[in-house]
Amino acid sequence: MSCWVLGVTPEGLLLLLYDHNHVRLLNPLTRHLTELPPLTTLLPSKDHSMLSFFNTGNFIATGSGIASDGSTMVLCFDMLHMLGMAKLGDDHWILLESRIGGLTGP
C-alpha cells in the first residue's frame, strides 16, 4: 500500500492519499483517522486512470481546510485546476471548479 501526504490543513491535520485513490484525514496528535471520499469521485469516469498514470505529485493539495461547520473539507489542486469539497461521511466529492483537458465544471 502506497501513502502520500496530499496536504496539511491550517488546523494541523494531514491529508493522506492511499493507493492513488483513498483519502484520509489524520490528526497527528490523537492519531484519529477519518475516511474521506475517494479522489475518483472528482474525475469523470473516463479520467480515473489519471490517478495511476499521472505523477501523484499532481494531486498535492495546494490549499485545504475545514469550514466553520467542522464537517466540510475543501481541497484545491492547483496543478489540475480543481477545487472540490465534501462533508465528513459523504461518499463523493462535489466538484466546484475544474479545467482539466477542456472540461470546465460548474
Short mmCIF file of C-alpha atoms in Angstrom, two decimals:
data_model
loop_
_atom_site.label_atom_id
_atom_site.label_comp_id
_atom_site.label_asym_id
_atom_site.label_seq_id
_atom_site.Cartn_x
_atom_site.Cartn_y
_atom_site.Cartn_z
CA MET A 1 0.00 0.00 0.00
CA SER A 2 1.43 3.37 -1.01
CA CYS A 3 0.74 6.50 1.04
CA TRP A 4 1.33 10.16 0.13
CA VAL A 5 0.73 13.38 2.04
CA LEU A 6 -1.66 15.45 -0.07
CA GLY A 7 -1.53 18.48 2.17
CA VAL A 8 -1.86 19.98 5.62
CA THR A 9 -4.86 21.93 6.89
CA PRO A 10 -4.43 25.20 8.83
CA GLU A 11 -5.65 23.19 11.85
CA GLY A 12 -2.58 20.91 11.55
CA LEU A 13 -4.42 17.88 10.18
CA LEU A 14 -2.74 15.77 7.49
CA LEU A 15 -4.49 14.80 4.26
CA LEU A 16 -3.24 11.37 3.20
CA LEU A 17 -3.67 9.55 -0.12
CA TYR A 18 -3.57 5.75 -0.06
CA ASP A 19 -3.26 3.61 -3.19
CA HIS A 20 -3.70 6.60 -5.55
CA ASN A 21 -7.39 6.99 -4.64
CA HIS A 22 -8.36 6.74 -0.97
CA VAL A 23 -8.25 10.00 1.01
CA ARG A 24 -7.95 10.10 4.79
CA LEU A 25 -7.65 12.93 7.28
CA LEU A 26 -5.22 12.28 10.14
CA ASN A 27 -4.96 14.16 13.41
CA PRO A 28 -1.29 13.52 14.24
CA LEU A 29 -1.80 14.33 17.95
CA THR A 30 -4.69 11.96 18.62
CA ARG A 31 -3.93 9.58 15.71
CA HIS A 32 -7.62 9.77 14.78
CA LEU A 33 -8.10 8.80 11.12
CA THR A 34 -11.19 9.91 9.19
CA GLU A 35 -12.16 8.47 5.79
CA LEU A 36 -13.00 10.97 3.06
CA PRO A 37 -14.48 10.21 -0.37
CA PRO A 38 -12.13 8.72 -2.98
CA LEU A 39 -10.41 11.04 -5.45
CA THR A 40 -12.03 9.19 -8.36
CA THR A 41 -15.27 10.99 -7.49
CA LEU A 42 -13.61 14.29 -8.51
CA LEU A 43 -12.86 13.00 -12.01
CA PRO A 44 -15.11 11.85 -14.85
CA SER A 45 -15.00 8.04 -15.10
CA LYS A 46 -13.06 8.25 -18.38
CA ASP A 47 -10.25 10.03 -16.47
CA HIS A 48 -9.95 7.65 -13.48
CA SER A 49 -6.77 6.25 -14.99
CA MET A 50 -5.16 9.66 -14.30
CA LEU A 51 -4.72 8.59 -10.70
CA SER A 52 -2.47 5.69 -11.63
CA PHE A 53 -0.74 7.00 -14.76
CA PHE A 54 -0.01 10.59 -13.73
CA ASN A 55 2.55 11.54 -11.16
CA THR A 56 0.88 11.53 -7.76
CA GLY A 57 2.53 14.92 -7.24
CA ASN A 58 -0.18 16.41 -9.46
CA PHE A 59 -2.62 15.64 -6.67
CA ILE A 60 -0.80 17.60 -3.98
CA ALA A 61 -3.42 19.85 -2.41
CA THR A 62 -2.12 23.41 -2.67
CA GLY A 63 -4.95 24.52 -0.42
CA SER A 64 -7.09 22.67 2.07
CA GLY A 65 -9.22 23.46 5.05
CA ILE A 66 -12.21 22.67 7.16
CA ALA A 67 -15.20 25.01 7.06
CA SER A 68 -16.53 26.59 10.25
CA ASP A 69 -19.23 23.89 10.47
CA GLY A 70 -16.43 21.43 11.35
CA SER A 71 -17.55 18.81 8.85
CA THR A 72 -16.89 20.26 5.38
CA MET A 73 -13.48 19.69 3.81
CA VAL A 74 -12.27 21.77 0.85
CA LEU A 75 -9.34 20.76 -1.39
CA CYS A 76 -7.62 22.80 -4.08
CA PHE A 77 -5.42 21.04 -6.64
CA ASP A 78 -3.71 23.97 -8.35
CA MET A 79 -1.75 21.88 -10.88
CA LEU A 80 -5.02 20.31 -12.06
CA HIS A 81 -7.11 23.49 -11.70
CA MET A 82 -9.58 21.61 -9.49
CA LEU A 83 -11.50 22.67 -6.39
CA GLY A 84 -13.66 20.17 -4.55
CA MET A 85 -15.49 19.84 -1.26
CA ALA A 86 -17.02 17.05 0.77
CA LYS A 87 -18.66 16.68 4.14
CA LEU A 88 -17.35 14.05 6.52
CA GLY A 89 -19.30 10.87 5.81
CA ASP A 90 -20.06 11.77 2.16
CA ASP A 91 -19.41 9.12 -0.48
CA HIS A 92 -18.27 11.61 -3.15
CA TRP A 93 -16.59 14.99 -3.61
CA ILE A 94 -18.52 17.90 -5.07
CA LEU A 95 -16.53 19.43 -7.91
CA LEU A 96 -16.72 23.21 -7.57
CA GLU A 97 -14.37 24.06 -10.43
CA SER A 98 -12.31 22.12 -12.95
CA ARG A 99 -10.42 22.93 -16.11
CA ILE A 100 -8.84 19.58 -16.98
CA GLY A 101 -8.45 18.78 -20.66
CA GLY A 102 -11.06 21.29 -21.70
CA LEU A 103 -13.57 20.13 -19.09
CA THR A 104 -14.95 23.00 -17.06
CA GLY A 105 -17.08 22.24 -14.03
CA PRO A 106 -19.84 24.35 -12.50
#
